[in-house]
Amino acid sequence: MKLVTIAGPPSSGKTAVTVKAIASLQQEGVQVGVVKFDSLSTQDQALYEKQGVPVTTGLSGNLCPDHFFVSNVCDCLSWGVQKGFDLLVIESAGLCNRCAPHIQGVLAVCVIDNLSGVDTPKKIGPMLKMADVVVITKGDIVSQAEREVFAYRVRQVNTNATIMNVNGLTGQGGHELGRLLVDAPETVDLAGKLLRFSMPAALCSYCLGQRKIGSDFQMGNVKKMAFP
Amino acid sequence: MPTNRVEKSLSTIPMAELVQRAPFVEDFFTSHGLALPGEGVSPSAYFAALDSELLEDLGLERQGLTERFMAYMELLEELKAGSGGSRIESITIRGGHDKSGQPEALELTIKPGEVVCIVGPTGSGKSRFLADIEWMAQADTPTGRSILINGRIPDPGQRFSIEHKLVAQLSQNMNFVMDLTVEEFITMHAESRMVEDVSTVTAAIIDLGNDLAGEKFTPRTPVTALSGGQSRALMIADTSCLSTSPIVLIDEIENAGIDRKRAVHTLVDKRKIVLMATHDPILALMGDRRLVFKNGGISAIIATSAVERANLALFEEMDAKLGAVRNALRKGERIEKTG
Ligand SMILES: Nc1nc2c(ncn2[C@@H]2O[C@H](COP(=O)(O)OP(=O)(O)OP(=O)(O)O)[C@@H](O)[C@H]2O)c(=O)[nH]1
Ligand SMILES: Nc1ncnc2c1ncn2[C@@H]1O[C@H](COP(=O)(O)OP(=O)(O)OP(=O)(O)O)[C@@H](O)[C@H]1O
Ligand SMILES: [Mg+2]
Ligand SMILES: [Mg+2]
């Protein structure tokens, strides 16, 4: 089975473009399934179901959704194999811009939107910088000049990626994205594979449920700001 | 992707010299959230000395940095090479099939400076046709069409290269989301294109935009304060001067406050191929040819005839009359005279 991870900031259009790409693949008879990760709740399950896509949702609750993703990704793969999919797409929550669910040897897609502003590409970490495919959405709302500058700024921080514009509403570019997704390498087993980049170190007292503020209550991995 | 345009030892040259050679080199560091290396330090030495914790925080890997830097320098070279005039002499569309699978027996070649209009009912495949061109389809889209550039099959790498993007799109419901003045905005675009003389180019674009717009704007007008007509005028000027894409796609230029004919001619003058999806009689007849879409295929190609051109003059007269009425309405006058 082919496996793809799709990440991107909240509401950047991950589901919209994925649905359009899958719609085009379905017409060719490709069997596609989706796993959606999120933290508290998500409407995405319904959006995929509407397109007739088999989908499962994993909610991380009070855990970091990206850490939760890594702990469950092998089971996602087994589910997809068991269901007989040709392609399994994992849509991540992508809450903090520093995290990336991307795995070495697995096609990594990052979705970002033109509306987020031309400085956004430099603010996003490995999720964007280490992606194989960068999909830029919401080009319909901005000017041609902004689209060009935005694409250039993405290119600056990720010189190797395939960068494409997809319109999540009209589906323009969706067919083309679908072609890239089915060309993903086969993934037989994930055990032993490496994340493309380490997830941020955590485990301070607040990770463990502490609610009180103040230095007496800070333990573990604590980092202090420097003030001028 | 790398074409070895840049020498391998580039990353060992001290910054001061690199900046001399390529002023935009500093952008690499700022765009990655890194402080600038000192003048006498080479990028390789700088990467080697970076604090591991800082790299971890920025989500960067030391090993990959030199490679990323070299790829960035390649990109700069490519952009600079690309800004030297159009490399596209023709685009050829080889027919595929319509939605029923009936062959679309045609081979259509379009050259820079041509205006081609696209007409047909909703759902007839106009947008798909434009997407086929943008994606440089090679019989791998639902229409089975293929696209040739300068008579040849394009290199697959070109499909995704932002430097070789075929189509620039001027859409109807376009907004600016940036809080910049007109001058800052155009400057930013010009810088991303690595043009040599940013301020001259910027001033020329603003002048041209003002020529096309009914109401004038200044370099210091915020882009978000431009009217619909002014934004379009500015974007047409900007696209004709700064976009590398040889094809400009326009959907309906609305009447409001812009000289439509001059707008199209501006693009044609800059050797763009202009594709217009329009059912506006004046724009449609301004084209050299129009492609008629039906059931997902091109069902006819109509060259604008002499009679149609004569009719165009007639329509322009009618348009001018309607324009006068519109103006009168704007000024609060009564519309009781006709003819
Ligand atoms: N105008 C416009 N809207 C878009 C485009 N792509 C997506 N949207 C809209 O943006 C909103 C968010 O899109 P989603 O696909 O749900 O975004 P997401 O990244 O999956 O969001 P989460 O999974 O909740 O993080 C929806 O209302 C979409 O209809 C686009 O290209 N143009
Ligand atoms: N030759 C073809 N074979 C199969 N499908 C096609 C073909 N041409 C177009 N289609 C499909 O038909 C649908 C409608 O086409 P498209 O969106 O291009 O229409 P349109 O002319 O742009 O309509 P509108 O005027 O409403 O924008 C799309 O899903 C498109 O992919
Ligand atoms: Mg989603
Ligand atoms: Mg359309």
XYZ file of C-alpha atoms and ligand atoms in Angstrom:
632
model
C 0.000 0.000 0.000
C 1.082 3.566 -0.640
C 1.176 5.926 2.300
C 1.076 9.723 2.420
C 1.231 12.130 5.366
C -0.552 15.447 4.901
C 0.215 18.194 7.393
C -0.361 21.915 7.584
C -1.601 24.681 9.858
C -5.228 24.536 10.996
C -7.787 25.371 8.310
C -5.161 25.677 5.598
C -7.231 23.460 3.332
C -5.789 19.987 4.001
C -9.150 18.252 3.873
C -10.460 20.330 0.984
C -7.545 19.547 -1.347
C -7.295 15.930 -0.214
C -10.976 15.372 -0.965
C -10.521 16.855 -4.457
C -7.452 14.732 -5.141
C -9.194 11.584 -3.905
C -12.290 12.350 -5.989
C -10.134 12.292 -9.085
C -8.422 9.043 -8.033
C -11.742 7.375 -7.268
C -12.763 7.935 -10.881
C -9.754 5.902 -11.917
C -10.768 3.118 -9.535
C -8.043 3.730 -6.948
C -9.097 2.627 -3.432
C -8.205 5.387 -0.990
C -8.683 5.504 2.793
C -8.020 8.316 5.257
C -7.023 8.604 8.901
C -7.556 12.028 10.447
C -5.716 13.074 13.593
C -6.882 15.985 15.688
C -6.888 17.090 19.286
C -10.374 17.929 20.472
C -12.885 17.500 17.708
C -13.063 17.510 13.936
C -15.655 17.771 11.198
C -13.331 16.114 8.740
C -14.743 12.613 9.213
C -18.042 13.841 7.770
C -16.332 15.666 4.890
C -14.515 12.521 3.799
C -17.598 10.342 4.276
C -19.563 12.685 2.041
C -17.037 11.916 -0.683
C -17.501 8.186 -0.020
C -14.038 7.792 1.469
C -13.529 5.234 4.270
C -12.172 7.261 7.196
C -11.152 6.826 10.834
C -10.491 9.625 13.311
C -7.978 9.642 16.156
C -8.503 12.309 18.816
C -5.530 12.905 21.074
C -7.465 14.695 23.809
C -4.987 16.056 26.346
C -1.957 14.537 24.597
C 0.125 16.289 21.975
C -1.582 15.291 18.710
C 1.695 14.804 16.868
C 3.144 12.544 19.561
C -0.184 10.707 19.571
C 0.144 10.327 15.797
C 3.561 8.641 16.025
C 2.324 6.222 18.667
C -0.527 5.128 16.409
C 0.875 5.300 12.912
C 1.792 1.587 12.678
C -1.776 0.664 13.532
C -3.039 3.069 10.876
C -0.928 1.235 8.334
C -2.289 -2.164 9.420
C -5.849 -0.837 9.203
C -5.256 0.375 5.666
C -3.706 -2.930 4.591
C -6.547 -4.872 6.161
C -9.094 -2.722 4.328
C -7.321 -3.366 1.051
C -6.612 0.273 0.186
C -4.238 1.153 -2.636
C -3.451 4.427 -0.886
C -3.760 5.533 2.718
C -3.706 9.252 3.476
C -3.015 10.436 7.003
C -4.173 13.985 7.702
C -2.491 15.400 10.776
C -3.640 18.107 13.147
C -0.563 20.258 12.618
C -1.080 22.510 15.590
C 2.366 23.790 16.360
C 4.465 24.907 13.416
C 7.532 23.230 14.841
C 6.179 19.666 14.621
C 6.074 17.478 11.566
C 4.568 14.044 11.204
C 6.713 13.379 8.161
C 8.474 10.026 7.992
C 11.559 9.144 5.976
C 10.620 7.191 2.860
C 6.935 8.142 3.104
C 5.582 10.850 0.790
C 5.251 14.029 2.858
C 2.818 16.773 1.864
C 2.475 20.175 3.515
C -0.580 22.335 2.826
C -0.379 26.073 3.457
C -2.606 28.877 2.300
C -1.937 32.180 0.607
C -4.019 34.020 3.176
C -1.596 33.242 5.965
C 0.731 35.950 4.645
C 4.107 35.984 2.931
C 6.063 35.695 6.185
C 4.452 32.394 7.110
C 6.790 30.119 5.124
C 9.744 31.166 7.249
C 7.831 30.598 10.463
C 6.964 26.988 9.727
C 9.573 24.415 10.670
C 10.220 20.892 9.375
C 6.554 20.415 8.477
C 7.215 22.705 5.500
C 10.975 22.620 5.128
C 11.143 18.829 4.915
C 8.042 18.173 2.835
C 8.287 16.545 -0.608
C 5.201 18.282 -1.914
C 3.981 21.722 -0.864
C 0.399 22.510 -1.768
C -0.587 26.181 -1.698
C -4.310 26.865 -1.372
C -6.702 29.825 -1.464
C -4.999 31.397 -4.449
C -8.451 32.427 -5.630
C -8.676 35.054 -2.894
C -5.373 36.851 -3.433
C -3.734 38.693 -6.298
C -1.419 37.102 -8.852
C 1.495 39.084 -7.394
C 0.859 37.729 -3.912
C 0.627 34.186 -5.275
C 3.982 34.617 -6.978
C 5.681 36.114 -3.939
C 4.233 33.456 -1.661
C 5.382 30.612 -3.895
C 8.823 32.177 -4.064
C 9.048 32.431 -0.278
C 8.110 28.756 -0.019
C 10.777 27.919 -2.556
C 13.323 29.861 -0.494
C 12.887 27.596 2.506
C 12.294 24.356 0.628
C 14.288 24.321 -2.561
C 13.650 20.675 -3.366
C 9.919 20.311 -2.933
C 7.362 20.062 -5.668
C 5.279 23.201 -5.166
C 1.784 23.332 -6.565
C -1.286 25.509 -6.304
C -4.555 23.757 -5.635
C -7.923 25.398 -5.170
C -9.762 23.571 -2.405
C -13.111 24.946 -3.506
C -13.126 24.473 -7.268
C -10.692 21.561 -7.234
C -8.369 23.177 -9.779
C -5.084 21.285 -9.420
C -6.766 18.456 -7.503
C -6.354 15.972 -10.306
C -2.668 16.830 -10.515
C -2.221 16.409 -6.772
C -3.919 13.017 -7.047
C -1.299 11.960 -9.595
C 1.472 12.823 -7.143
C -0.231 10.957 -4.310
C -0.577 7.683 -6.246
C 3.053 7.958 -7.236
C 4.035 7.714 -3.544
C 6.430 4.880 -2.699
C 4.998 1.614 -1.350
C 5.137 1.342 2.435
C 5.151 -2.222 3.735
C 6.225 -1.671 7.306
C 6.841 1.400 9.430
C 8.529 -0.205 12.422
C 12.112 1.038 12.558
C 11.522 3.932 10.141
C 12.585 7.382 11.249
C 10.693 10.598 11.610
C 12.229 13.218 9.339
C 12.832 15.426 12.345
C 12.646 14.955 16.087
C 9.504 16.294 17.694
C 10.005 19.124 20.175
C 11.227 17.957 23.532
C 8.497 18.193 26.119
C 7.873 16.726 29.503
C 7.745 19.600 31.907
C 5.374 19.687 34.846
C 2.700 21.296 32.673
C 2.782 18.342 30.268
C 1.879 16.255 33.279
C -1.183 18.221 34.198
C 0.185 20.927 36.542
C -2.018 24.046 36.489
C -0.334 26.299 39.064
C 1.899 29.106 37.767
C 5.244 30.025 39.375
C 8.808 28.739 39.564
C 8.008 26.397 42.469
C 5.803 24.386 40.193
C 8.079 24.194 37.133
C 9.950 20.940 36.765
C 11.617 18.916 34.059
C 12.362 20.470 30.672
C 11.977 24.167 31.456
C 13.406 26.886 29.259
C 13.610 30.554 30.193
C 13.304 33.607 27.960
C 16.018 36.196 27.938
C 14.862 39.805 28.357
C 16.872 42.758 27.086
C 16.661 19.633 -9.938
C 20.207 21.017 -9.490
C 21.735 21.812 -12.836
C 25.186 22.617 -11.515
C 24.875 26.185 -12.579
C 26.800 27.279 -9.506
C 30.306 26.229 -8.567
C 30.707 23.637 -5.839
C 33.029 25.726 -3.673
C 30.502 28.551 -3.321
C 29.651 27.676 0.262
C 33.285 28.164 1.319
C 33.495 31.761 0.063
C 33.317 34.459 2.778
C 30.010 36.292 3.082
C 31.405 39.705 2.117
C 32.378 38.349 -1.289
C 29.151 36.380 -1.719
C 27.056 39.469 -1.078
C 29.023 41.262 -3.792
C 28.231 38.510 -6.250
C 24.618 37.902 -5.275
C 22.983 40.558 -3.090
C 20.017 38.300 -2.305
C 22.220 35.707 -0.605
C 21.358 37.117 2.820
C 17.708 36.140 2.347
C 18.695 32.521 2.773
C 19.664 33.103 6.378
C 16.775 35.360 7.322
C 14.217 33.087 5.693
C 15.521 30.216 7.820
C 15.395 32.289 10.992
C 19.208 32.484 11.255
C 21.305 35.533 12.071
C 23.589 36.719 9.261
C 27.113 35.268 9.242
C 29.949 37.726 9.808
C 31.579 39.259 6.720
C 34.670 37.092 6.821
C 32.832 33.846 7.525
C 31.840 31.379 4.819
C 28.416 29.715 4.941
C 29.971 26.269 5.498
C 32.020 27.496 8.442
C 28.982 29.310 9.794
C 26.804 26.180 9.631
C 29.484 24.096 11.324
C 29.662 26.533 14.224
C 25.914 26.908 14.797
C 24.663 26.002 18.226
C 22.949 22.591 18.221
C 20.218 23.753 20.518
C 19.391 26.664 18.221
C 19.147 24.308 15.241
C 16.878 22.014 17.218
C 14.654 24.976 18.101
C 14.447 26.131 14.498
C 13.792 22.617 13.258
C 16.883 22.561 11.065
C 19.483 19.852 10.511
C 23.140 20.767 10.309
C 24.005 18.180 7.647
C 21.340 19.443 5.288
C 22.179 23.126 5.555
C 25.023 23.348 3.060
C 22.954 21.401 0.553
C 19.998 23.711 1.120
C 22.230 26.711 0.718
C 23.595 25.443 -2.591
C 20.088 24.706 -3.844
C 19.100 28.234 -2.912
C 22.030 29.688 -4.851
C 20.964 27.575 -7.845
C 17.505 29.049 -7.524
C 18.898 32.582 -7.587
C 20.889 31.804 -10.710
C 17.876 30.284 -12.378
C 15.689 33.247 -11.557
C 18.272 35.627 -12.899
C 18.635 33.618 -16.099
C 14.864 33.441 -16.440
C 14.299 37.175 -16.235
C 15.976 37.715 -19.596
C 12.952 37.751 -21.913
C 10.529 35.047 -22.955
C 11.854 31.673 -23.861
C 8.544 30.471 -25.189
C 7.907 30.800 -28.889
C 4.785 28.707 -29.106
C 2.393 26.504 -27.224
C 0.675 23.659 -29.013
C -2.394 21.862 -27.789
C -2.940 18.388 -29.218
C -6.564 17.349 -28.992
C -7.719 14.545 -26.727
C -11.342 13.576 -26.413
C -14.558 15.061 -25.077
C -16.592 13.766 -22.147
C -18.207 11.049 -24.309
C -14.826 9.859 -25.518
C -15.252 11.338 -29.026
C -11.844 12.373 -30.367
C -11.052 16.062 -30.422
C -9.269 16.154 -33.747
C -7.173 19.272 -33.620
C -3.753 20.673 -33.108
C -3.780 24.270 -32.027
C -0.664 26.436 -31.845
C -0.687 29.758 -30.038
C 2.122 32.304 -30.129
C 3.097 35.213 -27.867
C 1.105 38.348 -28.615
C -2.044 36.418 -29.511
C -5.383 36.858 -27.819
C -7.537 33.750 -27.683
C -11.014 33.743 -26.193
C -12.711 30.799 -24.607
C -16.460 30.460 -24.820
C -19.005 27.792 -23.985
C -21.742 26.916 -21.515
C -21.107 26.131 -17.897
C -19.583 22.690 -17.381
C -18.369 22.523 -20.988
C -14.709 22.155 -20.009
C -13.263 25.663 -20.191
C -11.541 25.485 -16.817
C -10.297 21.963 -17.526
C -8.716 23.204 -20.758
C -6.863 25.945 -18.909
C -5.760 23.450 -16.262
C -4.455 21.168 -19.030
C -2.228 24.000 -20.216
C -1.102 24.968 -16.738
C -0.183 21.380 -15.879
C 1.357 20.781 -19.324
C -0.858 17.715 -19.693
C 0.709 14.704 -21.390
C -2.388 12.605 -22.038
C -2.632 12.200 -18.258
C -5.696 14.318 -17.501
C -9.385 13.465 -18.041
C -9.306 15.049 -21.500
C -6.351 13.108 -22.895
C -4.855 16.330 -24.303
C -1.148 16.942 -24.590
C 0.755 20.193 -24.551
C 3.913 20.987 -26.478
C 6.177 23.919 -25.730
C 8.101 25.285 -28.720
C 6.937 22.206 -30.616
C 8.480 19.787 -28.140
C 7.338 17.753 -25.167
C 8.287 19.837 -22.123
C 10.737 18.551 -19.576
C 8.716 16.976 -16.721
C 10.636 19.057 -14.151
C 9.099 22.209 -15.648
C 5.674 21.202 -14.416
C 6.362 22.243 -10.891
C 9.063 24.772 -11.307
C 7.803 28.106 -10.075
C 10.378 29.731 -12.332
C 8.776 28.196 -15.419
C 5.157 28.496 -14.428
C 3.174 28.761 -17.639
C 0.060 30.518 -16.511
C -0.552 33.691 -14.539
C -4.139 34.215 -13.584
C -5.983 37.499 -13.187
C -9.188 36.597 -11.494
C -12.363 38.512 -10.911
C -12.702 38.351 -7.146
C -9.166 39.273 -6.308
C -8.153 40.909 -3.036
C -4.974 42.051 -1.432
C -4.414 40.539 1.957
C -1.234 42.457 2.692
C -1.132 45.719 4.524
C 1.351 47.503 2.271
C 1.398 50.585 0.104
C 1.280 50.182 -3.661
C 4.983 50.954 -3.854
C 5.998 48.522 -1.109
C 3.837 45.848 -2.657
C 5.276 46.102 -6.157
C 8.795 46.402 -4.723
C 8.330 43.164 -2.838
C 7.229 41.427 -6.019
C 10.120 42.863 -8.011
C 12.603 41.739 -5.351
C 11.259 38.200 -5.417
C 11.913 38.241 -9.165
C 15.516 39.420 -8.672
C 15.117 42.274 -11.110
C 18.163 44.475 -11.488
C 16.672 47.895 -10.973
C 13.810 47.455 -8.548
C 12.860 51.116 -8.107
C 12.712 51.923 -11.824
C 10.600 48.869 -12.558
C 8.303 49.650 -9.640
C 7.759 53.223 -10.782
C 7.041 52.074 -14.338
C 4.431 49.595 -13.149
C 2.671 52.187 -11.013
C 2.564 54.607 -13.965
C 1.181 51.938 -16.242
C -1.438 50.925 -13.684
C -2.504 54.560 -13.401
C -2.789 54.776 -17.170
C -5.225 51.903 -17.197
C -7.285 52.886 -14.176
C -9.985 55.513 -14.359
C -9.261 57.028 -10.962
C -5.612 57.694 -10.160
C -3.764 56.283 -7.180
C -0.364 57.171 -5.722
C 2.628 55.018 -4.760
C 1.660 55.618 -1.138
C -1.938 54.414 -1.446
C -2.385 51.252 0.646
C -3.220 48.334 -1.662
C -6.204 47.491 0.495
C -7.642 50.947 -0.235
C -7.606 50.458 -4.028
C -10.958 50.126 -5.760
C -11.781 47.009 -7.756
C -10.882 48.719 -11.023
C -7.646 50.147 -9.626
C -6.554 46.764 -8.253
C -7.153 45.126 -11.585
C -5.305 47.875 -13.416
C -2.352 47.550 -11.056
C -2.302 43.763 -11.374
C -2.443 43.892 -15.167
C 0.484 46.313 -15.158
C 2.336 44.173 -12.623
C 1.719 40.910 -14.454
C 2.711 42.317 -17.806
C 6.023 43.604 -16.422
C 6.985 41.192 -13.674
C 5.373 37.816 -14.173
C 7.571 35.208 -15.851
C 4.550 33.280 -17.039
C 4.126 33.560 -20.807
C 0.385 32.976 -20.622
C -1.992 35.307 -18.878
C -5.415 34.031 -18.142
C -8.168 36.564 -17.587
C -11.710 35.932 -16.632
C -14.084 38.784 -17.476
C -12.606 42.218 -16.915
C -15.553 44.084 -15.467
C -16.612 47.423 -16.860
C -15.853 49.419 -13.761
C -13.094 51.942 -14.098
C -10.639 50.219 -16.389
C -9.871 50.591 -20.046
C -10.408 46.991 -21.129
C -9.009 47.370 -24.590
C -5.818 48.998 -23.393
C -5.461 46.432 -20.641
C -5.436 43.605 -23.155
C -3.092 45.505 -25.448
C -0.682 46.125 -22.576
C -0.302 42.396 -22.101
C -0.035 41.741 -25.829
C 2.676 44.389 -26.103
C 4.698 42.500 -23.530
C 4.486 39.392 -25.721
C 2.110 37.525 -23.479
C -0.346 34.983 -24.752
C -3.690 36.196 -23.497
C -6.415 33.635 -22.849
C -9.753 35.110 -21.888
C -12.742 33.200 -20.670
C -15.414 35.718 -21.538
C -18.853 36.204 -22.997
C -18.466 39.967 -23.163
C -18.938 40.815 -26.861
C -16.253 43.494 -26.862
C -13.599 41.323 -25.293
C -14.580 38.218 -27.244
C -14.341 39.999 -30.590
C -11.080 41.637 -29.590
C -9.503 38.172 -29.701
C -7.824 36.799 -32.807
C -9.650 33.513 -32.393
C -12.162 31.974 -30.085
C -12.394 28.413 -28.960
C -15.886 27.061 -28.577
C -16.313 24.423 -25.874
C -18.959 21.744 -25.798
C -19.209 18.574 -23.729
C -15.596 18.783 -22.564
C -14.036 19.293 -25.995
C -13.274 22.127 -28.398
C -16.090 21.924 -30.920
C -15.013 24.826 -33.115
C -12.286 27.387 -33.556
C -13.606 30.647 -34.948
C -11.218 33.237 -36.322
C -12.588 36.735 -35.838
C -13.804 37.840 -39.281
C -13.663 41.271 -40.899
C -17.404 41.611 -40.440
C -17.079 40.760 -36.763
C -14.361 43.356 -36.397
C -16.667 45.911 -37.984
C -19.352 44.839 -35.515
C -16.878 45.297 -32.726
C -16.665 48.986 -33.626
C -20.435 49.112 -33.397
C -20.474 47.436 -30.008
C -17.831 49.805 -28.772
C -20.050 52.704 -29.738
C -22.961 51.150 -27.863
C -20.672 50.536 -24.948
C -19.565 54.151 -24.926
C -23.216 55.229 -24.894
C -24.028 52.944 -22.010
C -20.913 54.216 -20.295
C -22.153 57.773 -20.631
C -25.480 56.804 -19.094
C -23.656 55.090 -16.276
C -21.670 58.233 -15.637
C -24.785 60.353 -15.690
C -26.350 58.052 -13.118
C -23.236 58.374 -11.012
C -23.523 62.152 -11.126
C -27.165 62.035 -10.077
C -28.602 63.152 -13.411
C -31.913 62.143 -14.976
C -31.818 59.674 -17.854
C -34.555 60.974 -20.100
C -32.666 61.446 -23.352
C -31.818 58.436 -25.519
C -29.942 58.044 -28.779
N -11.483 30.274 -1.088
C -10.890 29.110 -0.794
N -11.242 28.451 0.324
C -10.649 27.278 0.587
C -9.660 26.731 -0.257
N -9.232 25.558 0.276
C -9.941 25.384 1.416
N -10.798 26.422 1.618
C -11.739 26.609 2.747
O -10.978 26.751 3.941
C -11.657 26.169 5.038
C -10.761 25.176 5.772
O -10.481 24.083 4.902
P -10.192 22.607 5.427
O -9.940 21.757 4.241
O -11.252 22.157 6.368
O -8.838 22.862 6.219
P -7.973 21.802 7.045
O -6.564 22.196 6.867
O -8.350 20.422 6.671
O -8.462 22.135 8.530
P -8.234 21.270 9.868
O -8.214 19.852 9.480
O -9.414 21.627 10.728
O -6.935 21.772 10.429
C -12.910 25.524 4.457
O -14.000 26.403 4.665
C -12.593 25.386 2.989
O -13.750 25.397 2.189
C -9.305 27.459 -1.461
O -8.442 27.070 -2.267
N -9.954 28.639 -1.667
N -12.814 15.988 -22.089
C -13.236 15.720 -20.853
N -13.350 14.444 -20.430
C -13.778 14.182 -19.176
N -14.096 15.112 -18.264
C -14.013 16.391 -18.627
C -13.565 16.768 -19.926
N -13.557 18.128 -20.015
C -13.980 18.568 -18.807
N -14.259 17.536 -17.979
C -14.769 17.640 -16.611
O -16.036 18.267 -16.635
C -16.244 19.085 -15.492
C -16.676 20.503 -15.883
O -15.636 21.122 -16.628
P -15.118 22.615 -16.318
O -15.100 22.874 -14.867
O -13.857 22.770 -17.062
O -16.286 23.491 -16.993
P -16.350 25.078 -17.282
O -16.593 25.235 -18.730
O -15.155 25.740 -16.736
O -17.640 25.491 -16.473
P -17.991 26.942 -15.795
O -18.395 27.856 -16.914
O -19.163 26.585 -14.929
O -16.797 27.388 -15.049
C -14.927 19.039 -14.729
O -15.059 18.102 -13.674
C -13.930 18.554 -15.753
O -12.824 17.848 -15.167
Mg -8.982 18.952 7.888
Mg -14.879 27.175 -15.118
